[in-house]
């Protein structure tokens, strides 16, 4: 049943134009970050590492959460219209599989976007004539950002399930990005869901922001992932089924 739910969500995404947003929108922070890097070469002298700080500054702080929120709202859009969700919940499918099927689709998109932004990072670096290739650590940051991104994805997917509006969860994601930026610069950033992507990507920092606190980041991410998914399934069981 779980695999059937994943296939269903994949077909829904396949026949939509939402992929255009995931291809084109990451280009914006890549261009903005590259331009910012070129305008501050007298300060940013670490070449590939400096370029990384600028591109991830815009991407992880302002673009990722709203972008993934759009996809989460889209995945729940049909179910939130009319009485389609009640029809879905009467099908012989475990409720956890309904949510986790959507979440698995969001995770695949998160990974794809992370790899795409890393590819754009390499392309932009070559366009500005940076020597060689980026340090391997930047790819590690990209993978680490996937974990933080999964937390935001799970949270946004749950919000889109609860709030039967396409736009409101996206607005919450924008607010979360702003507050996450503030929290990431405090000692408590690893405990705030919207900061985990920024910390994982090591946004706007040349030194590792998680040096000495990687275990806290990992534990916090796994805790939020487990908690949010459990809450989402519980809501489906106790609210919608009896509505």
mmCIF file of N, CA, C and O in Angstrom, residues 44-110:
data_model
loop_
_atom_site.group_PDB
_atom_site.id
_atom_site.type_symbol
_atom_site.label_atom_id
_atom_site.label_comp_id
_atom_site.label_asym_id
_atom_site.label_seq_id
_atom_site.Cartn_x
_atom_site.Cartn_y
_atom_site.Cartn_z
ATOM 1 N N UNK A 44 35.586 38.559 0.142
ATOM 2 C CA UNK A 44 35.394 37.121 -0.057
ATOM 3 C C UNK A 44 36.554 36.565 -0.876
ATOM 4 O O UNK A 44 36.502 36.507 -2.094
ATOM 5 N N UNK A 45 37.586 36.126 -0.199
ATOM 6 C CA UNK A 45 38.815 35.727 -0.866
ATOM 7 C C UNK A 45 39.096 34.225 -0.796
ATOM 8 O O UNK A 45 40.202 33.779 -1.092
ATOM 9 N N UNK A 46 38.087 33.445 -0.403
ATOM 10 C CA UNK A 46 38.291 31.994 -0.290
ATOM 11 C C UNK A 46 37.767 31.227 -1.497
ATOM 12 O O UNK A 46 37.510 30.024 -1.415
ATOM 13 N N UNK A 47 37.572 31.953 -2.588
ATOM 14 C CA UNK A 47 37.161 31.375 -3.871
ATOM 15 C C UNK A 47 35.932 30.470 -3.737
ATOM 16 O O UNK A 47 34.847 30.946 -3.451
ATOM 17 N N UNK A 48 36.081 29.156 -3.948
ATOM 18 C CA UNK A 48 34.927 28.264 -3.937
ATOM 19 C C UNK A 48 34.156 28.330 -2.625
ATOM 20 O O UNK A 48 32.914 28.341 -2.626
ATOM 21 N N UNK A 49 34.849 28.380 -1.519
ATOM 22 C CA UNK A 49 34.174 28.436 -0.218
ATOM 23 C C UNK A 49 33.394 29.727 -0.057
ATOM 24 O O UNK A 49 32.276 29.731 0.488
ATOM 25 N N UNK A 50 33.958 30.817 -0.537
ATOM 26 C CA UNK A 50 33.260 32.101 -0.452
ATOM 27 C C UNK A 50 32.023 32.116 -1.340
ATOM 28 O O UNK A 50 30.974 32.645 -0.958
ATOM 29 N N UNK A 51 32.144 31.542 -2.530
ATOM 30 C CA UNK A 51 30.989 31.472 -3.423
ATOM 31 C C UNK A 51 29.887 30.644 -2.781
ATOM 32 O O UNK A 51 28.700 30.975 -2.884
ATOM 33 N N UNK A 52 30.262 29.560 -2.112
ATOM 34 C CA UNK A 52 29.282 28.719 -1.433
ATOM 35 C C UNK A 52 28.520 29.513 -0.371
ATOM 36 O O UNK A 52 27.291 29.385 -0.258
ATOM 37 N N UNK A 53 29.225 30.305 0.401
ATOM 38 C CA UNK A 53 28.558 31.070 1.460
ATOM 39 C C UNK A 53 27.508 32.004 0.885
ATOM 40 O O UNK A 53 26.441 32.196 1.484
ATOM 41 N N UNK A 54 27.764 32.578 -0.266
ATOM 42 C CA UNK A 54 26.839 33.539 -0.856
ATOM 43 C C UNK A 54 25.626 32.859 -1.491
ATOM 44 O O UNK A 54 24.498 33.331 -1.346
ATOM 45 N N UNK A 55 25.841 31.769 -2.176
ATOM 46 C CA UNK A 55 24.710 31.089 -2.825
ATOM 47 C C UNK A 55 23.797 30.428 -1.801
ATOM 48 O O UNK A 55 22.571 30.487 -1.924
ATOM 49 N N UNK A 56 24.375 29.813 -0.791
ATOM 50 C CA UNK A 56 23.545 29.176 0.233
ATOM 51 C C UNK A 56 22.871 30.199 1.126
ATOM 52 O O UNK A 56 21.827 29.918 1.714
ATOM 53 N N UNK A 57 23.444 31.387 1.232
ATOM 54 C CA UNK A 57 22.825 32.461 2.012
ATOM 55 C C UNK A 57 21.424 32.743 1.485
ATOM 56 O O UNK A 57 20.460 32.826 2.249
ATOM 57 N N UNK A 58 21.281 32.869 0.179
ATOM 58 C CA UNK A 58 19.987 33.185 -0.407
ATOM 59 C C UNK A 58 19.105 31.939 -0.527
ATOM 60 O O UNK A 58 17.907 31.993 -0.241
ATOM 61 N N UNK A 59 19.704 30.829 -0.931
ATOM 62 C CA UNK A 59 18.915 29.618 -1.172
ATOM 63 C C UNK A 59 18.296 29.058 0.108
ATOM 64 O O UNK A 59 17.074 28.886 0.202
ATOM 65 N N UNK A 60 19.121 28.752 1.085
ATOM 66 C CA UNK A 60 18.604 28.081 2.281
ATOM 67 C C UNK A 60 17.857 29.024 3.210
ATOM 68 O O UNK A 60 16.981 28.593 3.957
ATOM 69 N N UNK A 61 18.180 30.319 3.158
ATOM 70 C CA UNK A 61 17.529 31.265 4.054
ATOM 71 C C UNK A 61 16.188 31.760 3.533
ATOM 72 O O UNK A 61 15.285 32.041 4.320
ATOM 73 N N UNK A 62 16.044 31.897 2.222
ATOM 74 C CA UNK A 62 14.857 32.564 1.697
ATOM 75 C C UNK A 62 14.094 31.784 0.621
ATOM 76 O O UNK A 62 12.936 32.080 0.362
ATOM 77 N N UNK A 63 14.713 30.798 -0.011
ATOM 78 C CA UNK A 63 14.063 30.152 -1.145
ATOM 79 C C UNK A 63 13.562 28.740 -0.855
ATOM 80 O O UNK A 63 12.504 28.353 -1.343
ATOM 81 N N UNK A 64 14.322 27.965 -0.093
ATOM 82 C CA UNK A 64 13.971 26.557 0.033
ATOM 83 C C UNK A 64 12.615 26.336 0.690
ATOM 84 O O UNK A 64 11.763 25.615 0.142
ATOM 85 N N UNK A 65 12.404 26.915 1.862
ATOM 86 C CA UNK A 65 11.153 26.655 2.597
ATOM 87 C C UNK A 65 9.911 27.046 1.797
ATOM 88 O O UNK A 65 8.981 26.236 1.680
ATOM 89 N N UNK A 66 9.843 28.260 1.215
ATOM 90 C CA UNK A 66 8.660 28.592 0.393
ATOM 91 C C UNK A 66 8.520 27.675 -0.822
ATOM 92 O O UNK A 66 7.402 27.325 -1.203
ATOM 93 N N UNK A 67 9.644 27.283 -1.407
ATOM 94 C CA UNK A 67 9.596 26.429 -2.590
ATOM 95 C C UNK A 67 9.018 25.061 -2.245
ATOM 96 O O UNK A 67 8.128 24.542 -2.951
ATOM 97 N N UNK A 68 9.492 24.464 -1.168
ATOM 98 C CA UNK A 68 8.979 23.150 -0.785
ATOM 99 C C UNK A 68 7.556 23.265 -0.270
ATOM 100 O O UNK A 68 6.757 22.322 -0.378
ATOM 101 N N UNK A 69 7.200 24.431 0.292
ATOM 102 C CA UNK A 69 5.828 24.650 0.763
ATOM 103 C C UNK A 69 4.846 24.651 -0.394
ATOM 104 O O UNK A 69 3.709 24.187 -0.247
ATOM 105 N N UNK A 70 5.256 25.174 -1.530
ATOM 106 C CA UNK A 70 4.401 25.165 -2.724
ATOM 107 C C UNK A 70 4.073 23.726 -3.114
ATOM 108 O O UNK A 70 2.921 23.390 -3.420
ATOM 109 N N UNK A 71 5.076 22.873 -3.101
ATOM 110 C CA UNK A 71 4.872 21.480 -3.470
ATOM 111 C C UNK A 71 3.978 20.770 -2.464
ATOM 112 O O UNK A 71 3.105 19.980 -2.843
ATOM 113 N N UNK A 72 4.180 21.045 -1.181
ATOM 114 C CA UNK A 72 3.353 20.415 -0.139
ATOM 115 C C UNK A 72 1.894 20.830 -0.287
ATOM 116 O O UNK A 72 0.986 19.993 -0.158
ATOM 117 N N UNK A 73 1.668 22.109 -0.544
ATOM 118 C CA UNK A 73 0.298 22.587 -0.744
ATOM 119 C C UNK A 73 -0.323 21.939 -1.973
ATOM 120 O O UNK A 73 -1.508 21.606 -1.987
ATOM 121 N N UNK A 74 0.494 21.752 -2.996
ATOM 122 C CA UNK A 74 -0.009 21.137 -4.225
ATOM 123 C C UNK A 74 -0.421 19.681 -3.976
ATOM 124 O O UNK A 74 -1.447 19.219 -4.484
ATOM 125 N N UNK A 75 0.378 18.950 -3.193
ATOM 126 C CA UNK A 75 0.079 17.545 -2.947
ATOM 127 C C UNK A 75 -1.219 17.355 -2.158
ATOM 128 O O UNK A 75 -1.869 16.316 -2.270
ATOM 129 N N UNK A 76 -1.589 18.365 -1.355
ATOM 130 C CA UNK A 76 -2.826 18.275 -0.587
ATOM 131 C C UNK A 76 -3.970 19.043 -1.242
ATOM 132 O O UNK A 76 -5.084 19.049 -0.718
ATOM 133 N N UNK A 77 -3.688 19.718 -2.346
ATOM 134 C CA UNK A 77 -4.697 20.583 -2.962
ATOM 135 C C UNK A 77 -5.962 19.825 -3.350
ATOM 136 O O UNK A 77 -7.073 20.248 -3.028
ATOM 137 N N UNK A 78 -5.810 18.706 -4.026
ATOM 138 C CA UNK A 78 -6.973 17.945 -4.472
ATOM 139 C C UNK A 78 -7.764 17.412 -3.291
ATOM 140 O O UNK A 78 -8.999 17.476 -3.266
ATOM 141 N N UNK A 79 -7.035 16.897 -2.288
ATOM 142 C CA UNK A 79 -7.704 16.332 -1.121
ATOM 143 C C UNK A 79 -8.428 17.408 -0.301
ATOM 144 O O UNK A 79 -9.415 17.119 0.379
ATOM 145 N N UNK A 80 -7.930 18.643 -0.354
ATOM 146 C CA UNK A 80 -8.530 19.726 0.425
ATOM 147 C C UNK A 80 -9.742 20.349 -0.258
ATOM 148 O O UNK A 80 -10.410 21.199 0.323
ATOM 149 N N UNK A 81 -10.007 19.956 -1.486
ATOM 150 C CA UNK A 81 -11.148 20.499 -2.211
ATOM 151 C C UNK A 81 -12.375 19.615 -2.027
ATOM 152 O O UNK A 81 -12.280 18.384 -2.039
ATOM 153 N N UNK A 82 -13.531 20.286 -1.873
ATOM 154 C CA UNK A 82 -14.809 19.592 -1.714
ATOM 155 C C UNK A 82 -14.713 18.545 -0.608
ATOM 156 O O UNK A 82 -14.271 18.821 0.480
ATOM 157 N N UNK A 83 -15.077 17.305 -0.895
ATOM 158 C CA UNK A 83 -14.997 16.232 0.103
ATOM 159 C C UNK A 83 -14.064 15.118 -0.364
ATOM 160 O O UNK A 83 -14.221 13.955 -0.010
ATOM 161 N N UNK A 84 -13.063 15.509 -1.138
ATOM 162 C CA UNK A 84 -12.142 14.521 -1.702
ATOM 163 C C UNK A 84 -11.335 13.801 -0.637
ATOM 164 O O UNK A 84 -10.988 12.633 -0.787
ATOM 165 N N UNK A 85 -11.025 14.509 0.459
ATOM 166 C CA UNK A 85 -10.230 13.857 1.493
ATOM 167 C C UNK A 85 -11.011 12.732 2.157
ATOM 168 O O UNK A 85 -10.460 11.682 2.473
ATOM 169 N N UNK A 86 -12.297 12.929 2.370
ATOM 170 C CA UNK A 86 -13.110 11.875 2.967
ATOM 171 C C UNK A 86 -13.182 10.656 2.055
ATOM 172 O O UNK A 86 -13.170 9.518 2.519
ATOM 173 N N UNK A 87 -13.215 10.913 0.757
ATOM 174 C CA UNK A 87 -13.197 9.810 -0.196
ATOM 175 C C UNK A 87 -11.871 9.064 -0.121
ATOM 176 O O UNK A 87 -11.834 7.827 -0.141
ATOM 177 N N UNK A 88 -10.790 9.814 0.019
ATOM 178 C CA UNK A 88 -9.462 9.203 0.129
ATOM 179 C C UNK A 88 -9.363 8.341 1.381
ATOM 180 O O UNK A 88 -8.846 7.220 1.348
ATOM 181 N N UNK A 89 -9.880 8.859 2.495
ATOM 182 C CA UNK A 89 -9.739 8.166 3.773
ATOM 183 C C UNK A 89 -10.652 6.955 3.901
ATOM 184 O O UNK A 89 -10.480 6.161 4.833
ATOM 185 N N UNK A 90 -11.618 6.833 3.014
ATOM 186 C CA UNK A 90 -12.471 5.640 3.052
ATOM 187 C C UNK A 90 -11.898 4.507 2.215
ATOM 188 O O UNK A 90 -12.434 3.395 2.225
ATOM 189 N N UNK A 91 -10.804 4.786 1.531
ATOM 190 C CA UNK A 91 -10.170 3.744 0.731
ATOM 191 C C UNK A 91 -9.418 2.771 1.647
ATOM 192 O O UNK A 91 -8.992 3.152 2.747
ATOM 193 N N UNK A 92 -9.254 1.517 1.225
ATOM 194 C CA UNK A 92 -8.582 0.507 2.062
ATOM 195 C C UNK A 92 -7.061 0.694 2.075
ATOM 196 O O UNK A 92 -6.301 -0.187 1.649
ATOM 197 N N UNK A 93 -6.642 1.859 2.575
ATOM 198 C CA UNK A 93 -5.223 2.189 2.634
ATOM 199 C C UNK A 93 -4.909 2.672 4.046
ATOM 200 O O UNK A 93 -5.633 3.523 4.589
ATOM 201 N N UNK A 94 -3.878 2.150 4.706
ATOM 202 C CA UNK A 94 -3.506 2.637 6.039
ATOM 203 C C UNK A 94 -3.245 4.146 6.014
ATOM 204 O O UNK A 94 -2.598 4.657 5.086
ATOM 205 N N UNK A 95 -3.750 4.854 7.013
ATOM 206 C CA UNK A 95 -3.626 6.313 7.040
ATOM 207 C C UNK A 95 -2.166 6.745 7.041
ATOM 208 O O UNK A 95 -1.818 7.765 6.450
ATOM 209 N N UNK A 96 -1.326 5.995 7.718
ATOM 210 C CA UNK A 96 0.087 6.372 7.756
ATOM 211 C C UNK A 96 0.701 6.331 6.359
ATOM 212 O O UNK A 96 1.568 7.134 6.028
ATOM 213 N N UNK A 97 0.223 5.394 5.523
ATOM 214 C CA UNK A 97 0.756 5.282 4.169
ATOM 215 C C UNK A 97 0.348 6.465 3.306
ATOM 216 O O UNK A 97 1.078 6.864 2.392
ATOM 217 N N UNK A 98 -0.824 7.024 3.569
ATOM 218 C CA UNK A 98 -1.269 8.197 2.819
ATOM 219 C C UNK A 98 -0.324 9.365 3.062
ATOM 220 O O UNK A 98 0.142 10.012 2.119
ATOM 221 N N UNK A 99 -0.042 9.625 4.331
ATOM 222 C CA UNK A 99 0.856 10.731 4.654
ATOM 223 C C UNK A 99 2.288 10.423 4.241
ATOM 224 O O UNK A 99 2.960 11.255 3.616
ATOM 225 N N UNK A 100 2.759 9.230 4.576
ATOM 226 C CA UNK A 100 4.153 8.887 4.284
ATOM 227 C C UNK A 100 4.401 8.774 2.785
ATOM 228 O O UNK A 100 5.515 9.012 2.319
ATOM 229 N N UNK A 101 3.382 8.421 2.019
ATOM 230 C CA UNK A 101 3.524 8.398 0.568
ATOM 231 C C UNK A 101 3.775 9.792 0.023
ATOM 232 O O UNK A 101 4.630 9.988 -0.855
ATOM 233 N N UNK A 102 3.048 10.762 0.551
ATOM 234 C CA UNK A 102 3.264 12.157 0.152
ATOM 235 C C UNK A 102 4.642 12.627 0.631
ATOM 236 O O UNK A 102 5.359 13.323 -0.091
ATOM 237 N N UNK A 103 4.991 12.245 1.849
ATOM 238 C CA UNK A 103 6.275 12.673 2.406
ATOM 239 C C UNK A 103 7.441 12.093 1.608
ATOM 240 O O UNK A 103 8.441 12.778 1.361
ATOM 241 N N UNK A 104 7.320 10.836 1.193
ATOM 242 C CA UNK A 104 8.384 10.220 0.395
ATOM 243 C C UNK A 104 8.587 10.976 -0.912
ATOM 244 O O UNK A 104 9.722 11.156 -1.375
ATOM 245 N N UNK A 105 7.497 11.439 -1.509
ATOM 246 C CA UNK A 105 7.595 12.222 -2.740
ATOM 247 C C UNK A 105 8.298 13.541 -2.493
ATOM 248 O O UNK A 105 9.128 13.986 -3.300
ATOM 249 N N UNK A 106 7.992 14.170 -1.354
ATOM 250 C CA UNK A 106 8.631 15.439 -0.999
ATOM 251 C C UNK A 106 10.117 15.240 -0.729
ATOM 252 O O UNK A 106 10.953 16.079 -1.083
ATOM 253 N N UNK A 107 10.470 14.120 -0.115
ATOM 254 C CA UNK A 107 11.879 13.830 0.163
ATOM 255 C C UNK A 107 12.651 13.689 -1.149
ATOM 256 O O UNK A 107 13.767 14.214 -1.295
ATOM 257 N N UNK A 108 12.068 12.991 -2.120
ATOM 258 C CA UNK A 108 12.740 12.834 -3.417
ATOM 259 C C UNK A 108 12.943 14.188 -4.087
ATOM 260 O O UNK A 108 14.004 14.450 -4.682
ATOM 261 N N UNK A 109 11.959 15.050 -3.972
ATOM 262 C CA UNK A 109 12.079 16.392 -4.549
ATOM 263 C C UNK A 109 13.156 17.185 -3.820
ATOM 264 O O UNK A 109 13.945 17.903 -4.444
ATOM 265 N N UNK A 110 13.201 17.065 -2.502
ATOM 266 C CA UNK A 110 14.216 17.770 -1.710
ATOM 267 C C UNK A 110 15.615 17.353 -2.140
ATOM 268 O O UNK A 110 16.504 18.196 -2.330
#
